[in-house]
PDB file of C-alpha atoms in Angstrom:
ATOM      1  CA  UNK A  12      80.297 -16.957 155.787  1.00 51.00           C
ATOM      2  CA  UNK A  13      83.730 -16.222 158.093  1.00 51.00           C
ATOM      3  CA  UNK A  14      83.588 -20.168 157.423  1.00 56.00           C
ATOM      4  CA  UNK A  15      84.084 -20.174 153.862  1.00 47.00           C
ATOM      5  CA  UNK A  16      86.358 -17.521 153.815  1.00 47.00           C
ATOM      6  CA  UNK A  17      88.856 -19.019 156.026  1.00 51.00           C
ATOM      7  CA  UNK A  18      88.218 -22.446 154.130  1.00 51.00           C
ATOM      8  CA  UNK A  19      88.702 -20.481 150.864  1.00 51.00           C
ATOM      9  CA  UNK A  20      92.124 -18.924 152.142  1.00 50.00           C
ATOM     10  CA  UNK A  21      93.593 -22.007 153.748  1.00 51.00           C
ATOM     11  CA  UNK A  22      93.191 -23.710 150.176  1.00 54.00           C
ATOM     12  CA  UNK A  23      94.511 -20.911 148.159  1.00 59.00           C
ATOM     13  CA  UNK A  24      98.332 -20.849 147.557  1.00 90.00           C
ATOM     14  CA  UNK A  25     101.036 -18.134 146.724  1.00 93.00           C
ATOM     15  CA  UNK A  26     103.637 -18.462 144.550  1.00 94.00           C
ATOM     16  CA  UNK A  27     106.676 -15.973 144.226  1.00 96.00           C
ATOM     17  CA  UNK A  28     109.026 -15.547 141.328  1.00 97.00           C
ATOM     18  CA  UNK A  29     110.893 -13.512 139.136  1.00 98.00           C
ATOM     19  CA  UNK A  30     110.784 -12.710 135.189  1.00 98.00           C
ATOM     20  CA  UNK A  31     113.044 -11.269 132.913  1.00 98.00           C
ATOM     21  CA  UNK A  32     113.594 -10.820 129.177  1.00 98.00           C
ATOM     22  CA  UNK A  33     113.139  -8.531 125.921  1.00 97.00           C
ATOM     23  CA  UNK A  34     110.608  -6.271 124.271  1.00 96.00           C
ATOM     24  CA  UNK A  35     109.554  -4.597 120.862  1.00 95.00           C
ATOM     25  CA  UNK A  36     108.170  -1.366 121.907  1.00 93.00           C
ATOM     26  CA  UNK A  37     106.445   1.267 119.605  1.00 88.00           C
ATOM     27  CA  UNK A  38     104.771   4.473 120.325  1.00 85.00           C
ATOM     28  CA  UNK A  39     101.900   5.113 118.287  1.00 83.00           C
ATOM     29  CA  UNK A  40     100.410   8.627 117.572  1.00 79.00           C
ATOM     30  CA  UNK A  41     101.370  11.421 115.016  1.00 74.00           C
ATOM     31  CA  UNK A  42     104.459  12.051 116.684  1.00 74.00           C
ATOM     32  CA  UNK A  43     106.317   9.006 116.153  1.00 77.00           C
ATOM     33  CA  UNK A  44     107.332   6.673 113.746  1.00 69.00           C
ATOM     34  CA  UNK A  45     106.072   3.034 113.946  1.00 67.00           C
ATOM     35  CA  UNK A  46     109.071   0.988 113.795  1.00 78.00           C
ATOM     36  CA  UNK A  47     109.737  -1.526 116.697  1.00 88.00           C
ATOM     37  CA  UNK A  48     112.612  -0.872 118.741  1.00 90.00           C
ATOM     38  CA  UNK A  49     114.303  -3.439 121.200  1.00 94.00           C
ATOM     39  CA  UNK A  50     114.271  -2.719 124.607  1.00 94.00           C
ATOM     40  CA  UNK A  51     113.964  -5.005 127.797  1.00 97.00           C
ATOM     41  CA  UNK A  52     111.996  -5.549 131.099  1.00 97.00           C
ATOM     42  CA  UNK A  53     112.670  -7.999 134.359  1.00 98.00           C
ATOM     43  CA  UNK A  54     110.949  -8.149 137.658  1.00 98.00           C
ATOM     44  CA  UNK A  55     108.970 -10.749 139.839  1.00 98.00           C
ATOM     45  CA  UNK A  56     105.303 -12.029 140.552  1.00 98.00           C
ATOM     46  CA  UNK A  57     103.559 -13.237 142.988  1.00 97.00           C
ATOM     47  CA  UNK A  58     100.836 -15.224 142.025  1.00 97.00           C
ATOM     48  CA  UNK A  59      97.672 -16.490 144.661  1.00 96.00           C
ATOM     49  CA  UNK A  60      95.427 -19.333 143.476  1.00 95.00           C
ATOM     50  CA  UNK A  61      92.282 -19.339 143.802  1.00 94.00           C
ATOM     51  CA  UNK A  62      91.240 -22.327 142.582  1.00 92.00           C
ATOM     52  CA  UNK A  63      93.045 -25.281 140.322  1.00 91.00           C
ATOM     53  CA  UNK A  64      92.514 -23.248 137.020  1.00 96.00           C
ATOM     54  CA  UNK A  65      91.971 -20.101 138.629  1.00 97.00           C
ATOM     55  CA  UNK A  66      94.789 -17.344 139.661  1.00 97.00           C
ATOM     56  CA  UNK A  67      95.495 -13.702 140.467  1.00 98.00           C
ATOM     57  CA  UNK A  68      98.968 -12.537 139.179  1.00 98.00           C
ATOM     58  CA  UNK A  69     100.689  -9.349 140.485  1.00 98.00           C
ATOM     59  CA  UNK A  70     103.431  -8.389 138.339  1.00 97.00           C
ATOM     60  CA  UNK A  71     105.545  -5.329 139.721  1.00 98.00           C
ATOM     61  CA  UNK A  72     108.800  -4.832 137.186  1.00 97.00           C
ATOM     62  CA  UNK A  73     111.324  -2.584 135.435  1.00 97.00           C
ATOM     63  CA  UNK A  74     110.522  -1.816 132.106  1.00 94.00           C
ATOM     64  CA  UNK A  75     112.921   0.055 129.224  1.00 94.00           C
ATOM     65  CA  UNK A  76     110.937   1.127 126.332  1.00 90.00           C
ATOM     66  CA  UNK A  77     112.667   2.586 123.181  1.00 89.00           C
ATOM     67  CA  UNK A  78     110.197   4.975 121.013  1.00 84.00           C
ATOM     68  CA  UNK A  79     111.189   7.136 117.801  1.00 82.00           C
ATOM     69  CA  UNK A  80     110.245  10.573 117.353  1.00 81.00           C
ATOM     70  CA  UNK A  81     109.790  11.731 113.869  1.00 77.00           C
ATOM     71  CA  UNK A  82     111.181  14.634 112.135  1.00 76.00           C
ATOM     72  CA  UNK A  83     107.713  16.733 112.191  1.00 74.00           C
ATOM     73  CA  UNK A  84     107.928  17.222 115.873  1.00 74.00           C
ATOM     74  CA  UNK A  85     110.959  19.632 115.545  1.00 74.00           C
ATOM     75  CA  UNK A  86     109.096  22.352 114.583  1.00 73.00           C
ATOM     76  CA  UNK A  87     106.157  22.009 116.717  1.00 74.00           C
ATOM     77  CA  UNK A  88     105.985  24.694 119.765  1.00 70.00           C
ATOM     78  CA  UNK A  89     105.827  21.494 121.945  1.00 75.00           C
ATOM     79  CA  UNK A  90     107.881  19.284 119.938  1.00 78.00           C
ATOM     80  CA  UNK A  91     111.204  17.544 120.478  1.00 81.00           C
ATOM     81  CA  UNK A  92     114.173  16.607 117.965  1.00 79.00           C
ATOM     82  CA  UNK A  93     113.939  13.651 115.740  1.00 80.00           C
ATOM     83  CA  UNK A  94     115.371  10.685 117.895  1.00 82.00           C
ATOM     84  CA  UNK A  95     115.349   7.466 119.305  1.00 85.00           C
ATOM     85  CA  UNK A  96     114.354   7.821 123.060  1.00 85.00           C
ATOM     86  CA  UNK A  97     114.562   5.379 125.977  1.00 90.00           C
ATOM     87  CA  UNK A  98     111.771   5.821 128.326  1.00 90.00           C
ATOM     88  CA  UNK A  99     112.086   3.647 131.563  1.00 94.00           C
ATOM     89  CA  UNK A 100     108.809   2.725 133.401  1.00 94.00           C
ATOM     90  CA  UNK A 101     107.980   0.477 136.851  1.00 96.00           C
ATOM     91  CA  UNK A 102     104.627  -1.305 135.704  1.00 95.00           C
ATOM     92  CA  UNK A 103     102.400  -3.050 138.211  1.00 97.00           C
ATOM     93  CA  UNK A 104     100.114  -5.140 136.157  1.00 97.00           C
ATOM     94  CA  UNK A 105      97.172  -6.775 138.049  1.00 98.00           C
ATOM     95  CA  UNK A 106      96.073 -10.174 136.087  1.00 98.00           C
ATOM     96  CA  UNK A 107      93.972 -12.815 135.973  1.00 98.00           C
ATOM     97  CA  UNK A 108      95.607 -16.516 135.214  1.00 98.00           C
ATOM     98  CA  UNK A 109      93.550 -19.198 133.532  1.00 98.00           C
ATOM     99  CA  UNK A 110      95.677 -22.372 133.665  1.00 97.00           C
ATOM    100  CA  UNK A 111      94.606 -24.788 131.016  1.00 97.00           C
ATOM    101  CA  UNK A 112      97.471 -27.240 131.248  1.00 97.00           C
ATOM    102  CA  UNK A 113      99.751 -27.285 133.958  1.00 94.00           C
ATOM    103  CA  UNK A 114     102.339 -25.852 131.545  1.00 97.00           C
ATOM    104  CA  UNK A 115     100.010 -23.560 129.587  1.00 98.00           C
ATOM    105  CA  UNK A 116      98.151 -20.568 130.960  1.00 98.00           C
ATOM    106  CA  UNK A 117      96.035 -17.518 129.645  1.00 98.00           C
ATOM    107  CA  UNK A 118      96.351 -13.780 131.279  1.00 98.00           C
ATOM    108  CA  UNK A 119      94.849 -10.495 131.067  1.00 98.00           C
ATOM    109  CA  UNK A 120      94.284  -7.830 133.205  1.00 98.00           C
ATOM    110  CA  UNK A 121      94.903  -3.927 134.145  1.00 98.00           C
ATOM    111  CA  UNK A 122      98.381  -1.997 133.687  1.00 96.00           C
ATOM    112  CA  UNK A 123      99.714   0.916 135.969  1.00 96.00           C
ATOM    113  CA  UNK A 124     102.867   2.355 135.193  1.00 94.00           C
ATOM    114  CA  UNK A 125     105.043   5.235 136.165  1.00 94.00           C
ATOM    115  CA  UNK A 126     107.865   6.913 134.529  1.00 90.00           C
ATOM    116  CA  UNK A 127     110.869   7.161 136.090  1.00 93.00           C
ATOM    117  CA  UNK A 128     113.266   9.481 133.875  1.00 90.00           C
ATOM    118  CA  UNK A 129     111.100  11.868 133.558  1.00 80.00           C
ATOM    119  CA  UNK A 130     113.688  14.294 133.380  1.00 83.00           C
ATOM    120  CA  UNK A 131     115.554  12.795 130.725  1.00 86.00           C
ATOM    121  CA  UNK A 132     113.196  14.147 127.874  1.00 84.00           C
ATOM    122  CA  UNK A 133     111.785  17.354 127.514  1.00 85.00           C
ATOM    123  CA  UNK A 134     109.784  19.215 124.750  1.00 84.00           C
ATOM    124  CA  UNK A 135     111.408  22.802 123.393  1.00 80.00           C
ATOM    125  CA  UNK A 136     109.510  24.623 126.449  1.00 82.00           C
ATOM    126  CA  UNK A 137     111.418  23.000 128.753  1.00 84.00           C
ATOM    127  CA  UNK A 138     108.272  20.729 130.076  1.00 83.00           C
ATOM    128  CA  UNK A 139     108.789  16.883 130.498  1.00 86.00           C
ATOM    129  CA  UNK A 140     107.746  15.322 126.976  1.00 82.00           C
ATOM    130  CA  UNK A 141     106.663  12.244 128.355  1.00 84.00           C
ATOM    131  CA  UNK A 142     103.808  12.160 130.939  1.00 82.00           C
ATOM    132  CA  UNK A 143     104.934  11.905 134.748  1.00 83.00           C
ATOM    133  CA  UNK A 144     101.615  10.891 136.681  1.00 86.00           C
ATOM    134  CA  UNK A 145     100.516   7.191 137.242  1.00 91.00           C
ATOM    135  CA  UNK A 146      99.245   5.991 133.665  1.00 89.00           C
ATOM    136  CA  UNK A 147      97.269   2.682 132.956  1.00 92.00           C
ATOM    137  CA  UNK A 148      96.957   0.715 129.937  1.00 95.00           C
ATOM    138  CA  UNK A 149      96.340  -3.211 130.176  1.00 97.00           C
ATOM    139  CA  UNK A 150      98.321  -6.156 129.302  1.00 97.00           C
ATOM    140  CA  UNK A 151      97.375 -10.037 127.697  1.00 98.00           C
ATOM    141  CA  UNK A 152      99.448 -13.430 127.877  1.00 98.00           C
ATOM    142  CA  UNK A 153     100.410 -16.572 127.754  1.00 98.00           C
ATOM    143  CA  UNK A 154     102.747 -18.685 130.047  1.00 98.00           C
ATOM    144  CA  UNK A 155     104.321 -22.004 128.642  1.00 98.00           C
ATOM    145  CA  UNK A 156     106.004 -23.694 131.379  1.00 96.00           C
ATOM    146  CA  UNK A 157     109.026 -20.991 132.026  1.00 97.00           C
ATOM    147  CA  UNK A 158     108.575 -18.767 128.746  1.00 98.00           C
ATOM    148  CA  UNK A 159     106.300 -16.056 128.566  1.00 98.00           C
ATOM    149  CA  UNK A 160     104.625 -13.860 125.845  1.00 98.00           C
ATOM    150  CA  UNK A 161     103.059 -10.891 126.666  1.00 98.00           C
ATOM    151  CA  UNK A 162     101.184  -8.086 124.853  1.00 97.00           C
ATOM    152  CA  UNK A 163     101.171  -4.170 126.423  1.00 96.00           C
ATOM    153  CA  UNK A 164      99.454  -0.762 126.003  1.00 94.00           C
ATOM    154  CA  UNK A 165      99.872   1.980 127.936  1.00 89.00           C
ATOM    155  CA  UNK A 166      97.408   5.076 127.102  1.00 82.00           C
ATOM    156  CA  UNK A 167      98.249   8.527 126.701  1.00 69.00           C
ATOM    157  CA  UNK A 168     101.960   8.738 127.487  1.00 75.00           C
ATOM    158  CA  UNK A 169     103.348  11.719 125.281  1.00 77.00           C
ATOM    159  CA  UNK A 170     102.976  15.534 126.071  1.00 75.00           C
ATOM    160  CA  UNK A 171     104.153  16.379 122.938  1.00 73.00           C
ATOM    161  CA  UNK A 172     102.162  18.179 120.522  1.00 66.00           C
ATOM    162  CA  UNK A 173      98.804  17.948 123.181  1.00 65.00           C
ATOM    163  CA  UNK A 174      96.125  17.220 123.013  1.00 66.00           C
ATOM    164  CA  UNK A 175      96.981  13.845 121.168  1.00 67.00           C
ATOM    165  CA  UNK A 176      96.306  10.624 122.152  1.00 70.00           C
ATOM    166  CA  UNK A 177      99.288   8.658 121.685  1.00 80.00           C
ATOM    167  CA  UNK A 178      99.863   5.114 123.573  1.00 84.00           C
ATOM    168  CA  UNK A 179     103.094   2.580 123.691  1.00 87.00           C
ATOM    169  CA  UNK A 180     102.375  -0.772 122.528  1.00 92.00           C
ATOM    170  CA  UNK A 181     104.950  -3.397 123.748  1.00 94.00           C
ATOM    171  CA  UNK A 182     105.292  -7.511 122.599  1.00 97.00           C
ATOM    172  CA  UNK A 183     107.711  -9.125 125.264  1.00 97.00           C
ATOM    173  CA  UNK A 184     108.872 -12.463 125.754  1.00 98.00           C
ATOM    174  CA  UNK A 185     110.952 -13.922 128.514  1.00 98.00           C
ATOM    175  CA  UNK A 186     111.655 -16.572 130.723  1.00 98.00           C
ATOM    176  CA  UNK A 187     110.104 -16.831 134.420  1.00 97.00           C
ATOM    177  CA  UNK A 188     111.256 -18.779 137.305  1.00 98.00           C
ATOM    178  CA  UNK A 189     109.663 -19.956 140.552  1.00 95.00           C
ATOM    179  CA  UNK A 190     111.358 -19.464 143.443  1.00 95.00           C
ATOM    180  CA  UNK A 191     108.448 -20.239 145.906  1.00 89.00           C
TER     181      UNK A 191
END
C-alpha cells in the first residue's frame, strides 16, 4: 500500500496560478430585487493532478458581489433601507476538475465563504445585515484555455427579515494564468 501511495504521489503534478475577472451577482430572496449587478473577483488556483484527466483544484480568492435590497425591507424591524450594497467575501472553493481535452475542462465542487466587510451593512436594530460566520455553497465551471466561466451559489447569506432563506447567485467570467 505504501508503494502505491508513493507511486501515485510521484505521478501527481501541482500547478499554481492566478485568475481574475468580472461577475454578475444577484441575491435571491424576498428582501432583494432580482436584477444582476456587476462586481469582480481575483485570486489564485492550486491544481493537484491525480491523473491524465482528473484533478483537484483549490481557488482561494477575493470576491465583490453587488446586491440590491428592495423597498419593502425598509419597514421591517430587521430591515434595511433600499440600496445597492457591495459585499466583499473571501471564497475558498474546492473543485473536482475533469479535463476533456488539453484546452477544455469541467469543474464542480463545494465552496466556503467568509464576509469581509461585516461592519459596513447594518439592520435597523444595529446587527449585521449579512451573515458573518462561514457560509457554504457550490460552484460549477468551465475552463477553455485561459478563459473560465463559473456559476456560484452561496446559501443563507442574509439576516434581513429572518428566518428567510436567501442566497447569492453569481456568474463569473475571467482569465487565468498558470505560473508554475
